[in-house]
Each structure stands twice: as structure tokens, then as C-alpha cells.
Tab-separated table of C-alpha atoms in Angstrom:
chain	number	residue	atom	x	y	z
A	39	MET	CA	-14.574	-45.720	-21.213
A	40	THR	CA	-12.115	-45.607	-24.115
A	41	PHE	CA	-8.726	-43.910	-24.099
A	42	SER	CA	-10.002	-41.065	-26.272
A	43	GLU	CA	-12.908	-40.421	-23.914
A	44	SER	CA	-10.589	-40.572	-20.905
A	45	LEU	CA	-8.309	-37.951	-22.442
A	46	GLN	CA	-11.246	-35.581	-22.737
A	47	GLN	CA	-12.561	-36.296	-19.256
A	48	ASN	CA	-9.187	-35.980	-17.503
A	49	ARG	CA	-7.831	-33.202	-19.697
A	50	SER	CA	-7.367	-30.733	-16.865
A	51	TRP	CA	-5.630	-33.222	-14.563
A	52	LEU	CA	-3.361	-34.410	-17.355
A	53	LEU	CA	-2.359	-30.844	-18.241
A	54	LEU	CA	-1.683	-30.127	-14.565
A	55	SER	CA	0.462	-33.273	-14.319
A	56	LEU	CA	2.468	-32.281	-17.399
A	57	LEU	CA	2.933	-28.790	-15.961
A	58	LEU	CA	4.254	-30.224	-12.686
A	59	ILE	CA	6.628	-32.517	-14.596
A	60	GLY	CA	7.859	-29.504	-16.547
A	61	VAL	CA	8.556	-27.647	-13.299
A	62	LEU	CA	10.277	-30.611	-11.638
A	63	TYR	CA	12.521	-31.317	-14.636
A	64	ARG	CA	13.110	-27.764	-15.842
A	65	GLY	CA	16.835	-28.160	-15.143
A	66	VAL	CA	17.255	-31.940	-15.419
A	67	VAL	CA	16.071	-32.478	-18.995
A	68	PRO	CA	17.904	-29.491	-20.583
A	69	ASP	CA	21.107	-30.624	-18.857
A	70	MET	CA	20.614	-34.119	-20.263
A	71	VAL	CA	20.018	-32.749	-23.773
A	72	HIS	CA	23.191	-30.683	-23.427
A	73	GLN	CA	25.115	-33.887	-22.648
A	74	TRP	CA	23.667	-35.509	-25.787
A	75	TYR	CA	25.078	-32.607	-27.763
A	76	GLU	CA	28.473	-32.470	-26.059
A	77	ASP	CA	29.185	-36.185	-25.531
A	78	PRO	CA	29.365	-38.288	-28.748
A	79	ASN	CA	28.689	-41.404	-26.668
A	80	TYR	CA	25.102	-40.288	-26.162
A	81	SER	CA	24.260	-38.385	-29.347
A	82	HIS	CA	21.669	-41.090	-30.072
A	83	GLY	CA	19.636	-39.529	-27.257
A	84	PHE	CA	18.118	-37.106	-29.775
A	85	VAL	CA	16.637	-40.030	-31.714
A	86	VAL	CA	15.242	-42.000	-28.763
A	87	PRO	CA	12.200	-39.763	-27.997
A	88	ILE	CA	11.387	-39.664	-31.721
A	89	LEU	CA	11.410	-43.457	-31.958
A	90	ALA	CA	9.355	-43.745	-28.769
A	91	GLY	CA	6.848	-41.327	-30.317
A	92	TYR	CA	6.755	-43.457	-33.462
A	93	PHE	CA	5.973	-46.550	-31.394
A	94	LEU	CA	3.010	-44.663	-29.913
A	95	TYR	CA	1.892	-43.462	-33.340
A	96	GLU	CA	2.046	-47.004	-34.694
A	97	ARG	CA	-0.368	-48.159	-31.998
A	98	ARG	CA	-2.694	-45.170	-32.253
A	99	SER	CA	-5.696	-47.243	-33.378
A	100	GLU	CA	-5.343	-49.722	-30.518
A	101	LEU	CA	-4.785	-46.909	-28.028
A	102	ALA	CA	-7.810	-44.922	-29.177
A	103	GLU	CA	-10.150	-47.884	-28.725
A	104	ALA	CA	-8.552	-49.390	-25.612
A	105	GLN	CA	-10.734	-49.568	-22.513
A	106	VAL	CA	-9.488	-47.472	-19.618
A	107	ALA	CA	-9.667	-48.598	-16.001
A	108	PRO	CA	-7.633	-46.223	-13.760
A	109	TRP	CA	-5.387	-48.107	-11.323
A	110	TRP	CA	-4.677	-46.209	-8.123
A	111	PRO	CA	-1.375	-48.002	-7.242
A	112	GLY	CA	0.042	-46.170	-10.248
A	113	PHE	CA	0.009	-43.045	-8.072
A	114	LEU	CA	2.354	-44.834	-5.639
A	115	LEU	CA	4.728	-45.630	-8.510
A	116	ALA	CA	4.668	-41.993	-9.629
A	117	SER	CA	5.354	-40.939	-6.026
A	118	CYS	CA	8.342	-43.300	-5.958
A	119	GLY	CA	9.569	-41.557	-9.100
A	120	VAL	CA	9.337	-38.183	-7.361
A	121	LEU	CA	11.189	-39.603	-4.349
A	122	GLN	CA	13.844	-40.984	-6.715
A	123	LEU	CA	14.218	-37.513	-8.217
A	124	VAL	CA	14.646	-35.925	-4.792
A	125	LEU	CA	17.180	-38.532	-3.649
A	126	GLY	CA	19.106	-38.158	-6.890
A	127	TRP	CA	19.151	-34.381	-6.449
A	128	LEU	CA	20.390	-34.680	-2.850
A	129	ALA	CA	23.139	-37.101	-3.910
A	130	ALA	CA	23.918	-35.118	-7.104
A	131	GLU	CA	23.505	-38.401	-9.029
A	132	PHE	CA	22.366	-37.541	-12.556
A	133	PHE	CA	21.301	-41.006	-13.701
A	134	THR	CA	18.941	-41.358	-10.740
A	135	MET	CA	17.391	-37.966	-11.391
A	136	ARG	CA	17.011	-38.442	-15.138
A	137	SER	CA	15.682	-42.004	-15.059
A	138	SER	CA	13.057	-40.981	-12.497
A	139	LEU	CA	11.205	-39.265	-15.354
A	140	VAL	CA	10.485	-42.661	-16.928
A	141	VAL	CA	9.219	-43.985	-13.571
A	142	ILE	CA	6.879	-41.015	-13.135
A	143	LEU	CA	5.498	-41.329	-16.665
A	144	ALA	CA	4.884	-45.051	-16.118
A	145	GLY	CA	3.132	-44.384	-12.806
A	146	LEU	CA	0.897	-41.663	-14.249
A	147	THR	CA	-0.038	-43.918	-17.171
A	148	LEU	CA	-1.155	-46.630	-14.751
A	149	PHE	CA	-2.944	-44.144	-12.499
A	150	PHE	CA	-4.952	-42.393	-15.216
A	151	PHE	CA	-5.482	-45.194	-17.742
A	152	GLY	CA	-4.882	-48.557	-16.074
A	153	LYS	CA	-2.953	-51.741	-16.727
A	154	ARG	CA	-4.415	-52.636	-20.136
A	155	LEU	CA	-3.383	-49.358	-21.700
A	156	PHE	CA	-0.055	-49.478	-19.862
A	157	ARG	CA	0.743	-52.746	-21.651
A	158	LEU	CA	0.177	-51.013	-24.991
A	159	MET	CA	2.442	-48.138	-23.948
A	160	SER	CA	5.094	-50.242	-22.212
A	161	LEU	CA	7.450	-50.314	-25.218
A	162	PRO	CA	7.531	-46.514	-25.800
A	163	LEU	CA	7.886	-45.854	-22.072
A	164	ALA	CA	10.630	-48.442	-21.532
A	165	TYR	CA	12.484	-47.300	-24.662
A	166	LEU	CA	12.941	-43.850	-23.130
A	167	ILE	CA	15.529	-45.311	-20.743
A	168	PHE	CA	17.987	-45.371	-23.663
A	169	MET	CA	18.028	-41.570	-23.690
A	170	VAL	CA	19.486	-41.469	-20.150
A	171	PRO	CA	23.322	-41.415	-20.124
A	172	LEU	CA	24.923	-44.133	-18.021
A	173	PRO	CA	26.671	-43.218	-14.763
A	174	TYR	CA	30.373	-42.733	-15.470
A	175	ILE	CA	31.313	-45.419	-12.957
A	176	VAL	CA	29.293	-47.950	-14.982
A	177	TYR	CA	30.629	-46.535	-18.246
A	178	ASP	CA	34.232	-46.970	-17.086
A	179	MET	CA	33.554	-50.493	-15.779
A	180	VAL	CA	32.425	-51.497	-19.284
A	181	ALA	CA	34.807	-49.372	-21.379
A	182	PHE	CA	38.073	-50.462	-19.742
A	183	PRO	CA	37.685	-54.245	-20.235
A	184	LEU	CA	36.448	-53.582	-23.767
A	185	LYS	CA	39.556	-51.533	-24.544
A	186	LEU	CA	41.817	-54.359	-23.376
A	187	PHE	CA	39.834	-56.969	-25.292
A	188	VAL	CA	39.796	-54.969	-28.540
A	189	THR	CA	43.528	-54.322	-28.145
A	190	LYS	CA	44.306	-58.030	-27.669
A	191	VAL	CA	42.194	-59.065	-30.658
A	192	SER	CA	43.730	-56.386	-32.868
A	193	ILE	CA	47.279	-57.281	-31.800
A	194	GLY	CA	46.642	-60.947	-32.526
A	195	PHE	CA	45.326	-60.214	-36.017
A	196	LEU	CA	48.146	-57.803	-36.841
A	197	LYS	CA	50.727	-60.398	-35.779
A	198	LEU	CA	49.069	-63.033	-37.951
A	199	CYS	CA	49.440	-60.641	-40.879
A	200	GLY	CA	53.163	-60.227	-40.229
A	201	VAL	CA	53.060	-56.794	-38.582
A	202	VAL	CA	55.712	-56.296	-35.893
A	203	VAL	CA	53.770	-55.029	-32.890
A	204	LEU	CA	53.864	-55.033	-29.082
A	205	ARG	CA	51.147	-54.368	-26.515
A	206	GLU	CA	51.291	-52.587	-23.173
A	207	GLY	CA	47.819	-52.508	-21.705
A	208	ASN	CA	45.710	-50.616	-24.225
A	209	VAL	CA	48.773	-49.155	-26.009
A	210	ILE	CA	49.915	-50.639	-29.332
A	211	GLN	CA	53.585	-50.130	-30.183
A	212	LEU	CA	54.566	-50.273	-33.838
A	213	PRO	CA	58.102	-49.743	-35.187
A	214	SER	CA	57.135	-46.310	-36.560
A	215	THR	CA	54.621	-45.063	-34.021
A	216	THR	CA	52.594	-45.770	-30.892
A	217	LEU	CA	48.800	-46.045	-30.902
A	218	GLU	CA	46.479	-45.865	-27.915
A	219	VAL	CA	43.117	-47.636	-27.940
A	220	ALA	CA	40.952	-44.951	-26.355
A	221	ASP	CA	37.363	-45.243	-25.123
A	222	ALA	CA	36.062	-44.274	-28.566
A	223	CYS	CA	37.873	-47.269	-30.083
A	224	SER	CA	36.781	-49.730	-27.396
A	225	GLY	CA	33.340	-50.189	-28.889
A	226	ILE	CA	31.438	-48.707	-25.952
A	227	ARG	CA	30.150	-45.798	-28.044
A	228	SER	CA	28.956	-48.077	-30.826
A	229	LEU	CA	27.646	-50.568	-28.287
A	230	ILE	CA	25.333	-48.089	-26.537
A	231	SER	CA	23.938	-46.696	-29.776
A	232	LEU	CA	23.688	-50.066	-31.513
A	233	ILE	CA	21.739	-51.702	-28.676
A	234	ALA	CA	19.232	-48.832	-28.752
A	235	LEU	CA	18.898	-49.192	-32.527
A	236	ALA	CA	18.689	-52.993	-32.301
A	237	VAL	CA	15.741	-52.797	-29.904
A	238	ALA	CA	13.910	-50.414	-32.242
A	239	TYR	CA	14.791	-52.432	-35.336
A	240	SER	CA	13.650	-55.704	-33.759
A	241	PHE	CA	10.175	-54.228	-33.318
A	242	PHE	CA	10.093	-52.646	-36.771
A	243	ILE	CA	10.522	-56.025	-38.430
A	244	ARG	CA	8.239	-57.729	-35.871
A	245	LEU	CA	10.305	-60.712	-34.839
A	246	THR	CA	9.242	-63.329	-32.343
A	247	THR	CA	10.339	-62.627	-28.775
A	248	ALA	CA	13.192	-65.161	-28.830
A	249	ARG	CA	14.587	-63.838	-32.124
A	250	ARG	CA	14.168	-60.272	-30.931
A	251	VAL	CA	16.296	-61.010	-27.854
A	252	LEU	CA	18.873	-62.734	-30.047
A	253	LEU	CA	19.114	-59.698	-32.349
A	254	VAL	CA	19.584	-57.308	-29.422
A	255	LEU	CA	22.240	-59.518	-27.819
A	256	ALA	CA	24.015	-59.825	-31.171
A	257	ALA	CA	24.569	-56.054	-31.121
A	258	ILE	CA	27.285	-56.608	-28.487
A	259	PRO	CA	29.699	-58.786	-30.528
A	260	ILE	CA	28.877	-56.802	-33.688
A	261	ALA	CA	29.894	-53.508	-32.039
A	262	VAL	CA	33.073	-54.994	-30.566
A	263	ALA	CA	34.079	-56.687	-33.831
A	264	ALA	CA	33.470	-53.512	-35.857
A	265	ASN	CA	35.686	-51.458	-33.548
A	266	ALA	CA	38.402	-54.115	-33.576
A	267	LEU	CA	38.331	-53.750	-37.359
A	268	ARG	CA	38.846	-50.003	-36.921
A	269	VAL	CA	41.916	-50.547	-34.720
A	270	ILE	CA	43.328	-53.141	-37.124
A	271	GLY	CA	42.889	-50.781	-40.076
A	272	THR	CA	44.590	-47.994	-38.142
A	273	GLY	CA	47.477	-50.326	-37.314
A	274	PHE	CA	47.993	-51.283	-40.976
A	275	LEU	CA	47.963	-47.643	-42.077
A	276	ALA	CA	50.412	-46.617	-39.360
A	277	GLN	CA	52.735	-49.502	-40.240
A	278	TYR	CA	52.854	-49.109	-44.020
A	279	TRP	CA	51.936	-45.460	-44.642
A	280	GLY	CA	53.094	-43.741	-41.469
A	281	ALA	CA	51.442	-42.298	-38.395
A	282	ARG	CA	49.950	-39.335	-40.256
A	283	ALA	CA	47.925	-41.616	-42.508
A	284	ALA	CA	46.247	-43.116	-39.427
A	285	GLU	CA	45.325	-39.771	-37.894
A	286	GLY	CA	43.125	-36.855	-38.794
A	287	PHE	CA	40.531	-37.507	-41.495
A	288	PHE	CA	40.968	-41.276	-41.548
A	289	HIS	CA	40.485	-41.600	-37.803
A	290	GLU	CA	37.192	-39.701	-37.932
A	291	PHE	CA	36.058	-41.409	-41.127
A	292	ALA	CA	36.885	-44.831	-39.714
A	293	GLY	CA	34.596	-44.205	-36.745
A	294	LEU	CA	31.665	-43.517	-39.065
A	295	ALA	CA	32.611	-46.375	-41.380
A	296	VAL	CA	32.747	-49.036	-38.658
A	297	PHE	CA	29.389	-47.919	-37.277
A	298	ALA	CA	27.934	-48.167	-40.793
A	299	VAL	CA	29.406	-51.668	-41.074
A	300	ALA	CA	27.868	-52.572	-37.698
A	301	ILE	CA	24.447	-51.357	-38.851
A	302	VAL	CA	24.735	-53.356	-42.090
A	303	LEU	CA	25.598	-56.480	-40.085
A	304	MET	CA	22.687	-55.906	-37.725
A	305	VAL	CA	20.219	-55.329	-40.575
A	306	SER	CA	21.517	-58.437	-42.356
A	307	LEU	CA	21.057	-60.519	-39.218
A	308	GLY	CA	17.580	-59.070	-38.704
A	309	THR	CA	16.632	-59.970	-42.285
A	310	LEU	CA	17.900	-63.496	-41.742
A	311	LEU	CA	16.011	-63.880	-38.458
A	312	SER	CA	12.773	-62.514	-39.933
A	313	ARG	CA	12.582	-65.324	-42.486
A	314	GLY	CA	9.989	-67.897	-41.644
A	315	THR	CA	8.386	-65.917	-38.818
A	316	GLY	CA	5.155	-65.481	-40.741
A	317	ARG	CA	5.030	-61.803	-39.869
A	318	SER	CA	5.158	-58.911	-42.277
A	319	ALA	CA	7.774	-56.206	-41.930
């Protein structure tokens, strides 16, 4: 039985499953979407389901002709996802509740369509995890060391350029003003979004597995370096043109500019890595 035939045969059960998912997540998903809208760190969440849908669309021919062999242990995985949702709700732990949706979808895919089709859908399903905001305890564990690192790098560069500057933690003291390296300047925001984009981009240009991993890992130093550049630029402006020049429009524009620079660097690296792979983009 092909995937297309299975969809017709199990149409009622699939619709019932989707209805139950809608009921279970009627409050979880809207709350997550609201966080995408309110929290700039996770605004990329709006793009993730679209990219996951594109991955499915790209494999539509393979999916339509794939042979289906339902695998009953998939029901156990879906049940674990429901249990994860319940435990997350009892503990009021949002990441556990939200990520359980991916587990349930994976389990239902295995249960209705089997392991062969699951392999074809593994990328779109796994990519959905990028839409789930990190727990704040994990976010803070990453953001704080990044802030200190970006501050140290920026201070070192400013001193090399002859700027009189002191550092106290994540605070940069200039003769004319004091700057604080906040979470937005640490690189964590760019890092989360850039890793999600790097994963998608690595599959768009069809790299080998080793080069794909290298491109995704390279998103980390690229994001950190781009944000260090933002802090350095802010320090120069504050030193030579005053504190006002480093605030307001420039501060917002610099955030967009450094992310654009990070994307250009990532695309350039991807182009370099794609040479000699023998695969078309």
C-alpha cells in the first residue's frame, strides 16, 4: 500500500487524531505563538513550520509512492508524548508541554505509516523542535557566559584601537558613558535563529552530512563574532560621537545589520562547502 492509498484508507482515523491533537493543544500552541510575537528571541518560530512544510513539499513525489507498513510501537511513542504533555502541565513546564507535540506527531507517523515513511518525514518533524522556545534556565545558562565573552572580546579590540575603556562584568565603561552588554547583544538571539536557518540552508544546498554538520556548527562562532562587532561599533560611536549616537536608531539598526552580516557569512561558507560535492543546489 502506498502513502496516498493509506491516506484514503485511514482518513477517518487521521482526522480524529488531528482533532484530538487540536483539543489537547488548544491552549499550548496559541500561547507559544504569542511568545513568538512578544519575544524577539523566538520570532523565527513563525518561519519554522513553513520551512518544515516546504521540506515535506519537496519530498512529495517520494512520499506519494512510498510503501506504507504501519508500526504499532509508534502508538507507544505517541502515548509517551501525551504523558509528557500531562507531566509538563502538572509541573507548569512550558518546554516539556510544547515539545511533546513533536513526539506525538512522530509517534503517529510511525503508527499509521511505518518506519520507511518516517525516515522520509524525519527532517520536517525534527525541524519543528526549533519552534519551541528554550526553558529560561537553559537560556540564561547560555546567555550569561556569552555576554561575558562578547564583552571581553570587544574590550580587547577597543583597547587595541586606542580607546580608553574599562570592564566590570558585562558593563563597559568609557570616559563619556557606560554601556551594558545585555542579552540581545550577547549573541544568543542571533545564535538561536541562525542555527535554525543553518539547518534549513544546509539541506537546501544539499551538502554531504559532514559538511552539513560543519555549516551548522559554524553558526555558533559566526553569531558570536557578529554580535561582538555590534558591541565594538557601539563603543566607537559612544567614544567619538557621544552616547546619543550609540542609542536609539543605531542600536536597533545595528541589531538588524549584524544579523544580515551573519547570514552573508553563513551563505558564503555554505557556497564554499558546496563546491566539489557533486550535488546540485
